[in-house]
Short mmCIF file of C-alpha atoms in Angstrom, two decimals:
data_model
loop_
_atom_site.label_atom_id
_atom_site.label_comp_id
_atom_site.label_asym_id
_atom_site.label_seq_id
_atom_site.Cartn_x
_atom_site.Cartn_y
_atom_site.Cartn_z
CA MET A 11 -0.01 0.07 0.00
CA THR A 12 1.66 3.45 -0.81
CA GLY A 13 1.79 6.01 1.29
CA ARG A 14 -1.45 7.78 -0.09
CA GLN A 15 -3.13 4.48 -0.18
CA GLY A 16 -2.29 4.08 3.33
CA ASP A 17 -3.50 7.60 4.69
CA ARG A 18 -6.65 7.38 2.74
CA ALA A 19 -7.13 3.89 4.50
CA ARG A 20 -6.81 5.61 8.07
CA LEU A 21 -9.61 8.01 7.17
CA LEU A 22 -11.90 5.02 7.26
CA ARG A 23 -10.84 4.34 11.23
CA TRP A 24 -13.87 5.42 12.64
CA TYR A 25 -16.02 3.01 10.79
CA PRO A 26 -16.13 -0.74 12.70
CA PRO A 27 -13.52 -3.51 11.44
CA ALA A 28 -16.39 -5.77 10.34
CA TRP A 29 -17.61 -2.64 7.97
CA ARG A 30 -13.96 -1.40 6.67
CA GLU A 31 -13.43 -5.34 5.90
CA ARG A 32 -16.66 -5.39 3.66
CA TYR A 33 -16.94 -2.43 2.28
CA GLY A 34 -13.85 -0.31 2.77
CA GLU A 35 -12.67 -1.01 -0.85
CA GLU A 36 -15.64 0.44 -2.15
CA MET A 37 -15.38 3.53 -0.27
CA LEU A 38 -11.98 4.25 -0.95
CA ALA A 39 -12.83 4.16 -4.73
CA LEU A 40 -15.46 6.17 -4.26
CA ILE A 41 -13.22 8.93 -2.80
CA GLU A 42 -10.67 8.32 -5.17
CA ASP A 43 -13.14 9.04 -7.83
CA GLU A 44 -14.54 12.22 -5.89
CA ILE A 45 -10.99 14.01 -4.91
CA GLY A 46 -8.68 12.37 -7.26
CA ALA A 47 -4.90 13.03 -6.37
CA GLY A 48 -5.74 15.82 -3.77
CA GLU A 49 -6.17 15.57 -0.48
CA ALA A 50 -8.92 14.81 1.55
CA GLY A 51 -10.86 18.29 2.84
CA LEU A 52 -12.29 18.97 6.59
CA ARG A 53 -16.09 18.42 4.97
CA LEU A 54 -14.86 14.81 3.29
CA ARG A 55 -13.16 14.09 6.75
CA LEU A 56 -16.13 15.25 9.07
CA SER A 57 -18.57 13.27 7.20
CA LEU A 58 -16.24 10.46 7.46
CA VAL A 59 -16.25 10.47 10.99
CA GLY A 60 -20.08 11.04 11.52
CA HIS A 61 -20.86 8.22 8.88
CA GLY A 62 -18.11 5.69 10.91
CA LEU A 63 -20.03 6.67 13.95
CA ALA A 64 -23.28 6.04 13.11
CA GLU A 65 -22.16 2.67 11.79
CA ARG A 66 -20.01 2.04 15.41
CA ALA A 67 -23.57 2.70 17.00
CA ARG A 68 -25.70 0.73 14.80
CA GLY A 69 -23.31 -2.20 15.65
CA ALA A 70 -23.54 -1.63 19.23
CA GLY A 71 -27.17 -1.68 19.00
CA VAL A 72 -27.27 2.04 20.27
CA VAL A 73 -29.55 2.62 17.02
CA GLY A 74 -31.20 0.82 14.32
CA PRO A 75 -33.11 -2.75 14.22
CA SER A 76 -32.17 -5.60 15.97
CA ALA A 77 -32.46 -9.40 14.19
CA SER A 78 -34.14 -10.88 17.05
CA ARG A 79 -35.83 -10.51 20.39
CA ASP A 80 -32.59 -12.14 22.29
CA ALA A 81 -30.22 -9.92 19.95
CA ASP A 82 -32.32 -6.58 21.97
CA LEU A 83 -31.89 -8.24 25.05
CA ARG A 84 -27.96 -8.99 24.45
CA ARG A 85 -27.57 -5.28 23.24
CA GLY A 86 -29.61 -3.40 25.66
CA ALA A 87 -27.85 -5.20 28.76
CA LEU A 88 -24.30 -4.48 27.31
CA LEU A 89 -26.00 -0.58 26.66
CA VAL A 90 -26.84 -0.38 30.09
CA LEU A 91 -23.43 -2.00 31.47
CA ALA A 92 -21.46 0.75 29.18
CA ALA A 93 -23.45 3.48 31.01
CA TRP A 94 -22.18 1.58 34.53
CA CYS A 95 -18.88 2.84 33.09
CA SER A 96 -20.34 6.39 32.94
CA PHE A 97 -21.33 6.17 36.46
CA MET A 98 -18.54 4.63 37.99
CA VAL A 99 -16.25 7.32 36.93
CA ALA A 100 -18.99 9.97 38.06
CA GLY A 101 -19.15 7.80 41.66
CA ALA A 102 -15.36 8.75 41.84
CA GLY A 103 -15.79 12.37 41.28
CA TYR A 104 -18.53 12.31 43.41
CA ALA A 105 -16.70 10.34 46.25
CA LYS A 106 -13.69 12.80 45.98
CA ALA A 107 -15.97 16.10 46.18
CA ALA A 108 -17.86 14.60 49.20
CA GLU A 109 -14.95 13.38 50.84
CA HIS A 110 -15.31 14.64 54.76
CA PHE A 111 -18.44 16.62 54.04
CA ASP A 112 -19.49 15.27 57.58
CA ALA A 113 -17.77 17.51 59.17
CA ALA A 114 -19.08 20.88 57.27
CA VAL A 115 -22.65 19.51 58.49
CA PRO A 116 -23.14 17.71 61.99
CA VAL A 117 -25.49 14.77 60.81
CA GLY A 118 -27.52 15.43 63.94
CA LEU A 119 -28.38 19.13 62.78
CA HIS A 120 -29.19 18.84 59.12
CA PRO A 121 -29.95 15.20 57.94
CA LEU A 122 -30.59 15.50 54.43
CA PRO A 123 -27.18 15.18 53.11
CA GLN A 124 -26.09 12.52 55.15
CA VAL A 125 -28.87 10.23 54.56
CA ALA A 126 -28.70 11.52 50.28
CA TYR A 127 -24.95 10.08 51.26
CA ASP A 128 -25.59 7.11 52.55
CA VAL A 129 -28.50 6.48 49.42
CA VAL A 130 -25.54 7.14 47.14
CA ALA A 131 -23.22 4.87 48.59
CA ALA A 132 -25.71 1.80 49.07
CA PHE A 133 -27.32 1.89 45.60
CA GLY A 134 -23.75 2.05 44.17
CA ALA A 135 -22.83 -0.52 45.90
CA LEU A 136 -25.88 -2.81 44.99
CA GLY A 137 -25.09 -1.62 41.05
CA GLY A 138 -21.66 -3.04 41.37
CA VAL A 139 -23.13 -6.16 42.98
CA LEU A 140 -25.60 -6.58 40.05
CA VAL A 141 -22.68 -5.92 37.27
CA LEU A 142 -20.80 -8.86 39.59
CA VAL A 143 -23.91 -11.71 39.32
CA GLY A 144 -24.34 -10.82 35.80
CA ALA A 145 -20.72 -11.82 35.23
CA VAL A 146 -21.48 -14.72 37.39
CA VAL A 147 -24.64 -15.61 34.99
CA ALA A 148 -22.23 -15.18 31.97
CA GLY A 149 -19.30 -17.24 33.21
CA PRO A 150 -20.43 -20.29 32.10
CA GLY A 151 -20.86 -19.28 28.74
CA PHE A 152 -17.49 -17.58 29.16
CA LEU A 153 -15.28 -20.95 29.72
CA ARG A 154 -16.98 -22.49 26.76
CA MET A 155 -16.21 -19.87 24.50
CA LEU A 156 -12.58 -19.93 25.64
CA ARG A 157 -12.52 -23.79 25.43
CA ALA A 158 -13.65 -22.96 21.83
CA GLY A 159 -10.56 -20.72 20.71
CA ALA A 160 -11.96 -17.27 21.23
CA TRP A 161 -8.95 -16.25 23.21
CA PRO A 162 -7.04 -14.92 20.60
CA ARG A 163 -9.83 -12.65 19.60
CA LEU A 164 -9.82 -11.11 23.21
CA ARG A 165 -6.20 -10.67 23.79
CA ARG A 166 -5.50 -7.49 22.38
CA HIS A 167 -8.46 -6.10 24.50
CA VAL A 168 -7.07 -8.03 27.34
CA LEU A 169 -3.77 -7.40 26.94
CA ARG A 170 -4.54 -3.40 26.41
CA ALA A 171 -6.57 -2.88 29.32
CA SER A 172 -3.82 -4.90 31.83
CA VAL A 173 -1.19 -2.68 30.54
CA VAL A 174 -2.64 0.75 31.73
CA SER A 175 -4.08 -1.07 35.18
CA GLY A 176 -1.12 -1.97 36.13
CA PHE A 177 1.11 1.29 35.38
CA ALA A 178 -1.77 2.86 37.21
CA ALA A 179 -1.65 0.15 39.97
CA VAL A 180 2.39 1.03 39.87
CA LEU A 181 1.82 4.51 40.33
CA VAL A 182 -0.50 4.32 43.53
CA VAL A 183 2.76 3.81 45.78
CA PRO A 184 5.06 6.87 45.10
CA LEU A 185 1.76 8.95 44.38
CA ALA A 186 0.35 8.04 48.26
CA LEU A 187 3.87 8.66 49.79
CA TRP A 188 4.19 11.99 47.88
CA ALA A 189 0.64 12.73 49.28
CA HIS A 190 1.27 11.63 52.89
CA HIS A 191 4.18 14.73 52.91
CA LEU A 192 1.80 17.19 51.99
CA SER A 193 -1.00 19.18 53.62
CA ASP A 194 -4.77 19.17 53.25
CA HIS A 195 -3.92 22.06 51.45
CA GLN A 196 -2.08 20.95 49.04
CA ARG A 197 -3.09 18.16 48.23
CA ASN A 198 -6.37 19.97 47.39
CA GLY A 199 -4.81 22.20 45.00
CA GLY A 200 -2.37 23.86 46.76
CA SER A 201 0.26 21.75 44.92
CA VAL A 202 0.30 22.51 40.92
CA LEU A 203 2.41 19.73 40.56
CA TYR A 204 1.05 17.27 42.63
CA GLY A 205 -2.64 18.42 41.09
CA ALA A 206 -0.92 17.50 37.89
CA ALA A 207 0.06 14.13 38.73
CA PHE A 208 -3.36 13.13 40.54
CA LEU A 209 -5.13 14.14 37.57
CA ALA A 210 -2.61 11.74 35.17
CA TRP A 211 -3.09 9.39 37.58
CA ALA A 212 -7.27 9.43 37.61
CA ALA A 213 -7.16 9.76 33.93
CA LEU A 214 -4.97 6.08 33.70
CA GLY A 215 -7.82 4.73 35.81
CA VAL A 216 -10.53 5.89 33.52
CA ALA A 217 -8.55 4.55 30.69
CA SER A 218 -8.39 1.51 32.62
CA LEU A 219 -11.96 0.95 33.40
CA VAL A 220 -13.02 1.85 30.15
CA LEU A 221 -10.99 -0.69 28.37
CA TRP A 222 -11.81 -3.38 30.91
CA THR A 223 -15.62 -2.35 30.07
CA ALA A 224 -14.79 -2.83 26.25
CA VAL A 225 -13.43 -5.90 27.20
CA ALA A 226 -16.75 -7.15 29.03
CA VAL A 227 -18.96 -5.99 26.18
CA ALA A 228 -16.45 -7.97 23.70
CA VAL A 229 -16.95 -11.17 25.81
CA GLY A 230 -20.80 -10.08 26.04
CA ARG A 231 -21.02 -9.83 22.25
CA ARG A 232 -19.87 -12.76 21.59
CA VAL A 233 -20.75 -15.43 24.65
CA GLU A 234 -23.18 -17.83 24.09
CA LEU A 235 -25.91 -17.81 27.03
CA SER A 236 -28.97 -19.68 26.96
CA ALA A 237 -32.51 -18.22 26.72
CA ARG A 238 -32.74 -18.23 31.07
CA ALA A 239 -29.54 -16.89 31.36
CA LEU A 240 -30.37 -13.90 28.84
CA ARG A 241 -33.31 -13.14 30.10
CA ALA A 242 -31.05 -13.15 33.62
CA GLU A 243 -28.82 -10.67 32.13
CA ALA A 244 -31.09 -8.30 30.86
CA GLY A 245 -33.33 -8.37 34.28
CA LEU A 246 -30.05 -7.68 35.93
CA ALA A 247 -29.56 -4.34 33.67
CA VAL A 248 -32.89 -3.26 34.31
CA GLY A 249 -32.13 -3.28 37.82
CA LEU A 250 -28.58 -1.66 37.48
CA ALA A 251 -30.31 1.34 35.58
CA ALA A 252 -32.70 1.92 37.97
CA ALA A 253 -30.15 1.79 40.74
CA MET A 254 -28.44 4.21 38.38
CA VAL A 255 -31.65 6.88 38.22
CA VAL A 256 -31.73 6.54 42.35
CA VAL A 257 -27.77 7.50 42.66
CA THR A 258 -28.25 10.35 39.99
CA VAL A 259 -31.41 11.48 42.19
CA ALA A 260 -29.74 11.13 45.65
CA SER A 261 -26.42 13.24 44.38
CA VAL A 262 -28.45 16.07 43.27
CA VAL A 263 -29.91 16.08 46.49
CA TRP A 264 -26.88 15.95 48.36
CA TRP A 265 -25.36 18.60 46.40
CA ALA A 266 -28.93 21.17 47.24
CA GLY A 267 -28.59 20.03 50.63
CA MET A 268 -24.95 20.82 51.10
CA ALA A 269 -26.08 24.30 49.03
CA VAL A 270 -27.92 25.41 51.41
CA TYR A 271 -26.94 24.14 55.13
CA ALA A 272 -23.15 24.19 54.04
CA PRO A 273 -22.41 25.98 51.22
CA SER A 274 -18.77 27.16 52.28
CA PHE A 275 -17.82 23.17 51.99
CA LEU A 276 -18.55 23.80 48.26
CA THR A 277 -16.81 26.57 47.79
CA GLY A 278 -13.65 26.01 49.93
CA GLN A 279 -14.33 28.88 51.29
CA GLN A 280 -15.85 30.03 54.73
CA GLY A 281 -19.35 31.37 54.78
CA GLY A 282 -20.00 30.46 51.10
CA THR A 283 -23.12 31.65 49.16
CA ALA A 284 -25.34 29.88 46.85
CA SER A 285 -22.54 30.12 44.56
CA ALA A 286 -21.87 26.74 45.40
CA VAL A 287 -24.46 25.28 43.47
CA PHE A 288 -21.66 25.75 40.54
CA ASP A 289 -19.30 23.80 42.02
CA LEU A 290 -17.42 22.37 38.91
CA PRO A 291 -16.40 19.07 40.31
CA LEU A 292 -19.86 18.33 41.13
CA ILE A 293 -21.05 19.61 37.73
CA VAL A 294 -19.04 17.08 36.09
CA ALA A 295 -20.13 14.01 38.11
CA VAL A 296 -23.44 14.30 37.79
CA GLY A 297 -22.98 15.05 34.16
CA LEU A 298 -21.47 11.97 33.50
CA MET A 299 -24.45 10.35 35.38
CA VAL A 300 -27.10 12.22 33.09
CA CYS A 301 -24.89 10.96 30.05
CA GLY A 302 -24.91 7.23 32.02
CA LEU A 303 -28.79 7.15 31.66
CA ALA A 304 -29.41 8.75 28.30
CA LEU A 305 -27.44 5.42 27.46
CA SER A 306 -28.88 3.32 29.52
CA SER A 307 -32.32 4.02 28.37
CA VAL A 308 -31.80 3.39 25.24
CA GLY A 309 -30.55 -0.44 26.52
CA VAL A 310 -33.72 -0.43 28.84
CA ARG A 311 -36.02 0.52 25.95
CA ARG A 312 -34.52 -2.13 23.77
CA ILE A 313 -34.67 -4.78 26.41
CA VAL A 314 -38.65 -3.97 27.43
CA ARG A 315 -39.38 -4.30 23.45
CA ALA A 316 -38.10 -7.18 23.51
#
């Protein structure tokens, strides 16, 4: 493949591999007819990105019809699982933002924030249990899949996730030792260097979570499940989506309670005001929760339709 052909083939990287294998040569021929020896312009590139992502969404079952009831159940459950990944990231951000909040609002004085926080923790843990139960249900089918020779198709996903996870785990020790020698103020924004290192480590953690979710989705798309197991996975997915709704509502209630009873905790300043409502970390965390709810709702609709 020449350099120019290679560059044009990379334009199709937004499309799923199966689509590229089937239609890639035809699409490259169409691009050749349209621009000849010239370079692909911005309009063409954006068009390919949009259509490629649409094909990936269609392949993942986010849009478009499914071939069967079982396919709807499977795709719906996997969409909810992907949404849970967003919730885990959001939950980590929420936990960091809410750290030591009880010192700012004594439980006996204003119980609302404490109750809301407890609800978030309880239903977050319930969501984790539901995911683990789903993994147990799929376990026998996964073992059969490995015995049938599926490992080569999963190896790249697993190795990539393992490398990123291992790197993140190794960095925990030096980061913790560094934090141990810093004051509370330095650990919470006072040290720019530590803040940058912590954000880099958090980004690795998020990447690790996303990659392991990709492994789970890759397995879920291929594993053979009985009709009973598939219905169980769909039911667990609906329960997980319901838990996500409760977590989101309780997080907003906690946020509102803190803004009313202890705005100084959210602003980081004594005598804070209602501007605490616009706390950036909480905006990001709750925004991720809302995105997760939107994705999970698509999955639940597919399950209910099936």
